[in-house]
XYZ file of C-alpha atoms in Angstrom:
674
model
C -130.344 118.936 153.853
C -133.426 117.914 151.961
C -131.750 116.008 149.137
C -129.741 114.031 151.803
C -132.965 113.172 153.677
C -134.767 112.161 150.405
C -131.591 110.161 149.410
C -131.550 108.328 152.786
C -135.353 107.519 152.577
C -134.960 106.326 148.943
C -131.988 104.195 149.977
C -133.871 102.640 152.841
C -136.943 101.950 150.636
C -134.711 100.224 148.093
C -133.208 98.221 150.782
C -136.581 97.015 152.093
C -137.709 96.179 148.628
C -134.441 94.242 147.983
C -134.986 92.222 151.267
C -138.508 91.463 150.336
C -137.493 90.284 146.877
C -134.766 88.105 148.372
C -137.327 86.565 150.847
C -139.818 85.760 148.040
C -137.580 85.041 145.055
C -134.267 84.200 146.770
C -130.835 85.677 146.599
C -128.867 86.153 143.303
C -126.943 83.254 141.876
C -123.471 83.734 140.314
C -123.472 82.508 136.766
C -119.720 82.389 136.680
C -119.565 79.820 139.472
C -118.607 76.498 137.907
C -120.791 74.627 140.464
C -123.872 76.642 139.482
C -124.839 74.302 136.706
C -124.650 71.373 139.021
C -126.779 73.137 141.570
C -129.615 74.169 139.292
C -129.804 71.210 136.932
C -132.210 68.308 137.312
C -131.557 64.702 137.782
C -133.534 62.199 135.762
C -135.948 61.617 138.640
C -136.639 65.367 139.294
C -136.996 65.934 135.543
C -139.612 63.142 135.408
C -141.435 65.077 138.177
C -141.093 68.453 136.580
C -141.597 67.527 132.827
C -143.491 64.236 133.313
C -146.310 65.508 135.341
C -148.041 66.931 132.255
C -148.171 63.591 130.630
C -149.175 61.632 133.699
C -151.847 64.174 134.515
C -153.418 63.489 131.178
C -154.340 60.083 132.448
C -156.888 61.877 134.660
C -158.898 62.874 131.408
C -157.265 61.166 128.358
C -158.657 57.603 128.967
C -161.958 59.100 129.941
C -162.221 60.933 126.574
C -161.512 57.684 124.885
C -164.224 55.733 126.630
C -166.799 58.577 126.111
C -165.930 58.550 122.380
C -166.688 54.818 122.172
C -170.239 55.357 123.534
C -171.951 52.022 123.848
C -168.960 50.030 122.526
C -166.729 50.566 125.604
C -165.568 47.054 125.383
C -163.464 48.090 122.424
C -161.420 50.299 124.885
C -158.685 47.724 125.281
C -157.858 48.029 121.601
C -157.460 51.711 121.791
C -155.546 51.387 125.086
C -152.938 49.145 123.395
C -152.826 51.407 120.349
C -152.306 54.457 122.597
C -149.457 52.649 124.648
C -147.759 51.616 121.317
C -148.056 55.173 120.098
C -146.482 56.487 123.275
C -143.408 54.196 122.785
C -143.194 55.123 119.132
C -143.196 58.864 119.781
C -140.880 58.399 122.691
C -138.390 56.440 120.519
C -138.491 59.182 117.800
C -137.711 61.769 120.453
C -134.743 59.613 121.714
C -133.301 60.111 118.209
C -134.009 63.968 118.355
C -132.313 64.129 121.740
C -129.179 62.376 120.324
C -129.121 64.676 117.273
C -129.628 67.877 119.274
C -127.856 67.227 122.586
C -127.948 70.940 123.648
C -131.782 71.146 123.314
C -133.859 69.755 120.308
C -137.349 71.007 121.007
C -139.848 71.186 118.152
C -138.812 74.756 117.350
C -135.171 74.057 117.085
C -135.638 70.726 115.141
C -138.015 72.292 112.532
C -135.846 75.296 112.189
C -132.616 73.375 111.585
C -134.076 70.500 109.481
C -136.778 72.270 107.502
C -136.650 76.019 107.554
C -136.546 78.918 109.962
C -140.079 79.871 108.865
C -141.465 76.426 109.487
C -139.607 76.295 112.851
C -141.330 79.619 113.755
C -144.697 78.033 113.123
C -143.665 75.065 115.354
C -142.619 77.553 117.948
C -145.880 79.424 117.845
C -147.740 76.186 118.230
C -145.650 75.272 121.265
C -146.085 78.596 122.853
C -149.935 78.445 122.554
C -149.906 74.790 123.648
C -147.888 75.450 126.875
C -150.128 78.316 127.705
C -153.142 75.994 127.441
C -151.166 73.410 129.307
C -151.046 75.847 132.300
C -154.602 76.946 131.854
C -156.196 73.627 131.616
C -154.004 71.924 134.258
C -154.832 74.559 136.939
C -158.510 74.741 135.893
C -159.012 70.998 135.962
C -157.204 70.819 139.262
C -159.535 73.412 140.728
C -162.403 71.478 139.429
C -161.235 68.346 141.111
C -160.528 70.134 144.396
C -163.879 71.974 144.447
C -165.751 68.653 143.902
C -164.738 67.940 147.573
C -165.885 71.317 148.885
C -169.468 72.664 149.557
C -171.310 73.737 146.452
C -171.526 77.349 147.795
C -167.773 77.661 147.473
C -167.877 77.190 143.638
C -168.008 81.005 143.093
C -164.421 81.061 144.393
C -163.099 78.718 141.755
C -161.713 81.306 139.352
C -160.019 83.111 142.207
C -158.440 79.788 143.266
C -157.206 79.225 139.668
C -155.585 82.718 139.645
C -153.991 82.086 142.993
C -152.588 78.756 141.729
C -151.021 80.397 138.649
C -149.577 83.153 140.763
C -147.986 80.551 143.189
C -146.428 78.670 140.259
C -145.133 81.969 138.815
C -143.398 82.764 142.108
C -141.905 79.197 142.429
C -140.495 79.345 138.830
C -138.990 82.772 139.403
C -137.063 81.223 142.371
C -135.333 78.728 140.034
C -135.690 75.441 138.071
C -134.927 73.102 140.947
C -136.777 75.272 143.503
C -139.879 74.952 141.478
C -139.681 71.106 141.184
C -138.511 69.824 144.516
C -141.543 70.841 146.454
C -143.718 68.866 144.056
C -142.106 65.606 144.598
C -144.325 64.407 147.578
C -147.506 65.021 145.476
C -146.137 63.258 142.452
C -144.984 60.187 144.499
C -148.383 59.926 146.208
C -150.083 59.994 142.736
C -147.759 57.328 141.408
C -148.102 55.037 144.443
C -151.900 55.274 144.868
C -152.699 54.866 141.114
C -150.144 51.998 140.758
C -151.673 50.329 143.640
C -155.228 50.773 142.258
C -154.113 49.250 138.854
C -152.356 46.328 140.409
C -155.066 45.636 142.886
C -157.491 45.568 139.994
C -155.428 43.130 138.032
C -154.872 40.888 141.148
C -158.569 40.860 142.151
C -159.746 40.287 138.554
C -157.047 38.168 137.115
C -159.353 35.428 136.196
C -161.621 37.952 134.340
C -158.903 39.096 131.963
C -159.643 36.240 129.562
C -163.323 37.235 129.682
C -162.482 40.781 128.874
C -160.405 39.577 125.797
C -163.427 37.579 124.710
C -165.841 40.464 125.223
C -163.452 42.673 123.101
C -163.558 40.204 120.263
C -167.297 39.813 120.580
C -167.777 43.584 120.922
C -165.781 44.177 117.763
C -167.885 41.700 115.799
C -171.083 43.239 117.281
C -169.832 46.752 116.190
C -169.152 45.415 112.691
C -172.651 44.009 112.487
C -174.108 47.358 113.594
C -171.758 49.887 111.966
C -169.965 47.768 109.408
C -166.213 47.086 109.284
C -165.377 50.709 108.040
C -167.693 52.204 110.700
C -166.062 50.137 113.453
C -162.573 51.224 112.371
C -163.699 54.904 112.196
C -165.184 54.552 115.714
C -161.980 53.129 117.138
C -159.888 55.713 115.350
C -162.117 58.495 116.594
C -161.704 57.239 120.293
C -157.972 56.984 119.619
C -157.897 60.564 118.374
C -160.032 61.938 121.178
C -157.738 60.468 123.734
C -154.750 62.116 122.049
C -154.334 64.436 124.980
C -152.611 61.474 126.607
C -149.633 61.977 124.318
C -148.969 65.555 125.226
C -145.939 66.162 127.316
C -143.796 63.511 125.611
C -141.917 66.416 123.826
C -141.167 68.223 127.073
C -137.760 66.461 127.715
C -136.246 67.493 124.393
C -137.354 71.051 124.912
C -135.924 71.056 128.516
C -132.505 69.446 127.837
C -130.531 72.674 128.934
C -131.918 72.198 132.545
C -130.847 68.583 132.803
C -127.976 67.211 134.766
C -124.779 66.364 132.801
C -124.335 64.081 130.856
C -127.577 65.535 129.414
C -128.299 63.017 126.749
C -128.189 60.096 129.154
C -130.238 61.981 131.736
C -132.760 62.880 128.957
C -133.044 59.237 127.693
C -133.593 57.973 131.246
C -136.212 60.632 131.813
C -138.014 59.655 128.626
C -138.065 56.009 129.703
C -139.490 56.964 133.084
C -142.167 59.039 131.317
C -143.176 56.631 128.591
C -143.329 53.451 130.765
C -145.311 55.245 133.514
C -147.685 56.851 131.033
C -148.367 53.718 128.998
C -148.882 51.613 132.108
C -151.301 54.163 133.386
C -153.375 54.406 130.282
C -153.650 50.604 129.849
C -154.265 50.032 133.554
C -157.011 52.692 133.848
C -158.929 51.647 130.630
C -158.770 47.976 131.493
C -159.708 48.905 135.058
C -162.892 50.667 133.783
C -163.887 47.378 131.903
C -163.108 45.090 134.687
C -165.034 47.119 137.294
C -167.906 47.815 134.782
C -167.487 51.605 134.977
C -169.371 53.785 132.563
C -169.695 57.515 132.158
C -172.546 59.178 133.925
C -174.903 61.258 131.613
C -174.573 64.388 133.741
C -170.691 63.984 133.933
C -170.940 64.876 137.604
C -168.093 62.472 138.436
C -164.975 61.495 136.562
C -164.410 57.924 135.417
C -161.363 57.787 137.680
C -163.612 58.643 140.671
C -166.201 56.032 139.686
C -163.516 53.413 139.168
C -161.960 54.061 142.514
C -165.384 54.126 144.348
C -166.227 50.785 142.806
C -162.871 49.340 143.834
C -163.052 50.383 147.474
C -166.765 49.618 147.885
C -166.055 46.279 149.606
C -163.367 47.627 151.800
C -164.004 48.582 155.386
C -165.448 52.055 155.332
C -162.657 53.792 157.060
C -159.755 52.527 154.850
C -161.718 52.721 151.678
C -162.651 56.330 152.319
C -159.185 57.385 153.214
C -157.649 55.705 150.134
C -160.310 57.240 147.882
C -159.747 60.732 149.248
C -156.053 60.541 149.128
C -156.045 59.290 145.606
C -158.519 61.842 144.234
C -156.750 64.627 145.975
C -153.428 63.553 144.549
C -155.123 63.644 141.169
C -156.268 67.150 141.752
C -152.841 68.393 142.925
C -151.043 66.608 140.168
C -153.215 68.438 137.660
C -152.117 71.704 139.342
C -148.415 70.829 139.150
C -148.746 69.511 135.586
C -148.843 73.198 134.685
C -145.090 73.227 135.712
C -144.265 71.843 132.322
C -145.618 74.920 130.676
C -143.562 77.169 133.014
C -140.319 75.061 132.407
C -140.496 74.576 128.626
C -142.620 77.608 127.473
C -139.990 80.188 128.407
C -137.287 78.041 126.851
C -139.099 78.180 123.486
C -139.581 81.962 123.891
C -135.858 82.297 124.607
C -134.803 80.184 121.527
C -137.075 82.278 119.337
C -135.729 85.445 120.866
C -132.199 84.443 120.021
C -133.319 84.110 116.421
C -135.025 87.508 116.506
C -138.582 86.208 116.008
C -139.692 87.881 119.400
C -137.987 90.706 121.470
C -134.575 89.784 122.481
C -135.314 90.573 126.126
C -136.950 87.106 126.338
C -133.554 85.417 126.118
C -132.180 87.298 129.077
C -131.711 85.531 132.451
C -132.653 86.918 135.814
C -130.272 86.951 138.825
C -131.821 83.607 139.733
C -130.681 82.314 136.261
C -134.151 81.798 134.858
C -135.778 83.491 131.923
C -137.932 85.741 134.029
C -139.690 87.551 131.123
C -140.726 84.277 129.633
C -142.144 83.024 132.967
C -144.059 86.204 133.566
C -145.471 86.150 129.913
C -146.592 82.520 130.128
C -148.202 83.151 133.422
C -150.001 86.429 132.263
C -151.238 84.535 129.068
C -152.618 81.730 131.181
C -154.456 84.162 133.455
C -155.996 85.925 130.376
C -157.088 82.434 128.948
C -158.579 81.388 132.238
C -160.470 84.733 132.600
C -161.735 84.480 128.959
C -162.819 80.899 129.425
C -164.075 81.350 133.029
C -161.902 78.389 133.951
C -164.131 75.999 131.838
C -162.235 72.712 131.394
C -164.650 71.571 128.816
C -163.817 74.586 126.608
C -160.155 74.430 127.289
C -160.113 70.751 126.337
C -161.408 71.590 122.960
C -158.616 74.098 122.432
C -156.042 71.741 123.796
C -153.950 68.998 122.037
C -154.215 70.543 118.431
C -150.984 72.537 118.587
C -148.775 69.890 120.237
C -149.408 67.570 117.211
C -148.438 70.478 114.839
C -145.035 70.348 116.535
C -144.963 66.549 116.706
C -145.614 66.278 113.003
C -143.166 68.953 111.966
C -140.395 67.481 114.164
C -140.943 63.940 112.697
C -140.978 65.423 109.169
C -137.735 67.184 109.837
C -136.090 64.049 111.230
C -137.372 61.898 108.229
C -135.752 64.517 105.845
C -132.500 64.484 107.892
C -132.270 60.658 107.741
C -132.924 60.508 104.075
C -130.422 63.252 103.263
C -127.686 61.699 105.412
C -128.326 58.134 104.419
C -124.937 57.755 102.859
C -123.132 58.554 106.201
C -125.571 57.792 109.018
C -125.408 54.443 110.806
C -128.636 52.399 110.810
C -130.337 55.100 108.876
C -133.205 52.721 107.672
C -134.163 51.935 111.264
C -134.019 55.541 112.311
C -135.999 56.715 109.244
C -138.591 53.964 109.904
C -139.099 55.124 113.508
C -139.515 58.770 112.641
C -141.513 57.761 109.514
C -144.049 55.816 111.705
C -144.026 58.746 114.174
C -144.867 61.153 111.366
C -147.777 59.072 109.989
C -149.240 58.654 113.419
C -148.901 62.235 114.585
C -150.089 63.580 111.291
C -153.154 61.262 111.434
C -153.991 62.423 114.905
C -153.467 66.062 113.962
C -155.878 65.911 111.007
C -158.432 63.955 113.124
C -158.230 66.253 116.021
C -158.591 69.331 113.809
C -161.646 67.839 112.114
C -163.257 66.704 115.321
C -162.707 69.742 117.319
C -162.801 72.531 114.729
C -166.422 73.533 114.859
C -166.543 73.037 118.709
C -163.888 75.793 119.131
C -160.635 74.300 117.757
C -160.653 77.046 115.149
C -159.730 79.480 118.001
C -156.506 77.741 118.632
C -155.533 77.708 114.958
C -156.536 81.390 114.653
C -154.519 82.510 117.683
C -151.494 80.484 116.446
C -151.780 82.042 112.999
C -152.034 85.512 114.434
C -149.018 84.949 116.595
C -146.993 83.845 113.595
C -148.051 86.944 111.744
C -146.822 89.232 114.528
C -143.553 87.203 114.748
C -142.963 87.715 111.065
C -143.353 91.463 111.422
C -140.897 91.551 114.370
C -138.294 89.565 112.445
C -138.702 91.917 109.575
C -137.966 94.856 111.822
C -134.904 93.275 113.324
C -133.587 92.389 109.864
C -134.092 96.015 108.630
C -132.232 97.342 111.682
C -129.483 94.812 111.219
C -128.946 95.899 107.601
C -128.628 99.566 108.876
C -126.129 98.508 111.580
C -124.068 96.612 109.102
C -123.227 99.865 107.389
C -121.509 101.007 110.542
C -119.122 98.055 110.134
C -117.480 99.902 107.188
C -115.434 101.631 110.019
C -113.974 98.199 110.879
C -112.799 97.818 107.298
C -111.073 101.252 107.392
C -109.321 100.255 110.471
C -108.206 96.931 108.981
C -106.971 98.765 105.845
C -105.056 101.176 108.016
C -107.025 104.210 106.787
C -107.447 105.257 110.320
C -110.405 107.492 110.842
C -108.651 108.774 114.092
C -105.462 110.719 113.886
C -102.459 109.438 115.855
C -101.007 111.414 118.707
C -98.602 114.150 117.411
C -96.737 114.332 120.751
C -96.082 110.596 121.134
C -92.505 109.427 121.959
C -92.115 105.693 122.185
C -94.719 103.557 123.843
C -97.604 105.413 125.441
C -97.115 105.747 129.186
C -99.747 105.469 131.870
C -100.660 109.009 133.049
C -103.082 108.916 135.989
C -103.500 112.652 135.953
C -104.317 112.769 132.215
C -107.923 112.965 130.982
C -109.428 109.605 130.415
C -112.204 108.357 128.228
C -113.955 105.278 129.583
C -115.747 103.775 126.606
C -118.522 101.179 126.944
C -118.617 98.672 124.115
C -120.469 95.558 123.432
C -117.771 93.995 121.156
C -115.394 95.024 118.435
C -117.892 96.322 115.938
C -119.098 99.370 114.047
C -121.112 100.671 117.051
C -118.026 100.713 119.268
C -115.825 102.289 116.647
C -118.476 104.876 115.798
C -118.604 105.807 119.536
C -114.889 106.013 119.662
C -114.733 108.198 116.459
C -117.214 110.628 117.909
C -115.293 111.167 121.077
C -112.441 112.609 118.923
C -114.920 114.710 116.940
C -116.529 116.068 120.033
C -113.416 116.421 122.255
C -110.469 116.826 119.840
C -106.953 116.372 121.526
C -108.602 116.051 124.988
C -107.988 112.479 126.236
C -104.627 110.922 126.876
C -105.837 107.637 128.133
C -108.745 105.206 126.887
C -110.320 102.512 128.877
C -112.570 100.073 127.147
C -115.176 98.225 129.233
C -116.964 95.222 127.759
C -119.491 92.889 129.455
C -120.431 89.622 127.905
C -124.144 88.936 128.357
C -124.896 85.429 129.766
C -128.302 84.592 128.194
C -130.309 81.411 127.482
C -128.207 80.925 124.292
C -124.822 80.535 126.051
C -125.828 79.541 129.539
C -125.361 75.787 128.813
C -122.387 74.893 130.959
C -119.133 76.232 132.489
C -117.363 75.687 129.161
C -119.675 77.969 127.366
C -119.263 80.755 130.024
C -115.422 80.410 129.720
C -115.707 80.700 125.862
C -117.766 83.839 126.247
C -115.155 85.313 128.644
C -112.342 84.522 126.286
C -114.263 86.037 123.411
C -114.979 89.219 125.290
C -111.371 89.669 126.267
C -110.220 89.103 122.683
C -112.705 91.737 121.358
C -111.697 94.269 123.981
C -108.002 93.738 123.272
C -108.620 94.817 119.636
C -109.639 98.239 120.853
C -106.592 98.385 123.153
C -104.261 97.369 120.471
C -105.632 99.896 117.868
C -105.397 102.845 120.319
C -101.940 101.866 121.507
C -100.786 101.895 117.807
C -102.112 105.432 117.595
C -99.945 106.510 120.590
C -102.631 106.489 123.266
C -102.408 104.651 126.599
C -105.239 102.060 126.514
C -106.480 99.393 128.830
C -109.369 96.889 128.773
C -111.702 95.711 131.516
C -114.119 92.770 131.004
C -116.650 90.773 132.712
C -119.456 88.286 132.022
C -122.771 88.225 133.696
C -126.535 88.319 133.197
C -126.949 91.954 134.334
C -124.956 94.280 132.244
C -125.671 97.369 134.242
C -124.585 95.689 137.572
C -121.320 94.326 136.012
C -120.320 97.670 134.593
C -121.127 99.395 137.908
C -119.012 96.773 139.682
C -115.982 97.286 137.257
C -115.844 101.036 137.239
C -114.768 101.799 140.879
C -111.417 100.187 140.075
C -111.128 102.195 136.838
C -111.997 105.486 138.613
C -109.435 104.738 141.278
C -106.641 104.378 138.661
C -108.025 107.173 136.327
C -109.612 109.812 138.595
C -110.024 112.330 135.784
C -112.349 110.563 133.513
C -115.634 110.661 131.564
C -117.791 107.724 130.642
C -119.085 107.377 127.024
C -121.727 105.011 125.707
C -123.215 104.678 122.297
C -126.957 104.418 121.854
C -128.765 103.524 118.682
C -131.321 106.067 117.616
C -134.188 105.362 115.157
C -135.633 107.979 112.802
C -138.986 107.318 114.426
C -139.069 106.419 118.072
C -142.205 104.243 118.547
C -143.570 101.709 121.084
C -142.338 99.000 118.786
C -138.715 100.232 118.813
C -138.699 100.557 122.573
C -140.224 97.153 122.907
C -137.772 95.418 120.582
C -134.541 97.075 121.527
C -132.826 97.520 124.803
C -131.831 100.935 126.170
C -129.108 99.921 128.639
C -127.171 103.088 127.974
C -129.887 105.170 129.660
C -129.950 102.699 132.607
C -126.166 103.130 132.981
C -126.440 106.813 132.660
C -128.898 106.873 135.647
C -126.524 104.766 137.619
C -123.546 106.976 136.997
C -125.719 110.016 137.533
C -126.466 108.953 141.193
C -122.714 108.358 141.694
C -121.863 111.821 140.345
C -119.861 110.613 137.372
C -119.999 112.448 134.084
C -121.685 110.222 131.379
C -121.968 111.165 127.663
C -124.311 109.271 125.432
C -123.231 109.222 121.867
C -126.236 108.915 119.524
C -125.923 106.563 116.619
C -128.651 107.169 114.037
C -129.806 104.272 111.953
């Protein structure tokens, strides 16, 4: 009785855990459902919320960094504002071209890998991963700073705990799904847009007659700076302010990275999202910097208040106390909350970069796998954990995180533009309007390269070297991982010699000696259920070993193959259908081969994101038709089993063995040494 009691307790415990998971994360989604892509994809508006919040949130600190860099020459801010807006549209236009060239997803990693080299693409990917971790860290930390500025000073000791809680909430939201993580953020995003747009329009309406004065002051200020600093010094000052406000441009690349989560037709949705982002961001940058000048707002020496707070306080000073206070509070709270949700860009795009790099074997392949909610769960957890470590190491200091931020994104910007310039030049004989396209990406390359060099020089000694060091270390680790995968692949390719033997009809398996005509279905005969992952050397090696271990034992052979739906092929119902057809074709080759040798053979296939579940769902039907069966699965065995091999390779065979063990079904693991 004891095993029965223990089994029932274990079953109840698993049931409770499953219900709790469903309550927090949600129920599994069916990847084979043709409607699932429509259900989880984002319209342009929701994509603007999820991917554009990073760029818009930078208006909370980007324009301020610009004004602080100008020092006593703040009247030159309008020049920098116009240059920044122009840069936003240039970079956006260049990414429009990237989206058109890579309609299934053209983030910085993919662009650099395809148009430059896999190694350069890997560097771009490393830069993006670090940048998205910092995006999460700085967004949540700066949001906490803004929120705690409203709270009593004694509560400040709980700030780091609040940051950790914020990251954990975002992790859970993203584990639930893409749309589920974006839709709840819409009210906050809209409040930010409405309040800040009103502030900018109110400023221009109330100071319309002062705009001519501002232009005159800008001209006079430029002449004054020339007399004080010289022409070269004035230009250097403007360029420094332009570079220090470069955080404003971060987030523009997010749409091209996140194309797979956009609603069909993806290119049109992506282009519309890019326009929403670029127009809103450019308007916000110009509006805030001009607003600072019109209201005479200057940074405080102790940095106790942000320029946005000072600007809004000055604006509502003449309002009746009640309305002014309400508007000020709502606007600043919306800023703080938008900074929190800006971290969403890191959670949406960071795991996507990890998945693409996993498909190319730069990092463990498990980062390309999808959870039952159809999100890259491992990537989300890694991004969240890395952000928590960063916050802990920096104690949530926004001033330190800002120094580390905005360097890596310009590495990706510059490499992407360089790849596009090379592409247009190489395809100039066949591409339409190649000169115009080359010019757009060429200008984008010059601007992003200039900003990258400037930001590295300005921030290097302040701590920017940390970002470069971490990115370089990450690249070194990724090179070692790819080297291991390549060595393992070379060993596995030797097993494919068995495929050539089969093709040459030098069968390593002897045909049945008692066959008469076509093999007949014998439900009472011993049956080998062989788990395969395609028609390859591993599957044939497993099959060959069955005959070596159990000669003349089995009359029937059933081949089970599950197509893994991962981030690489989860791009539409058509891709899933192609995968299903491919899996059926691969399984049929086994069936055809064994039939020719005189054995009854059948194939069972499925596609899904959980191989263990799909196999366990298929086998009851097989066991009903073939009650006298044994399940076989091949497992790669390395000469030295280490932590690295366990990390980089899956061991699904052992998970399947445990599942069949609990069902009382014999399961034989066939070791395949490499």
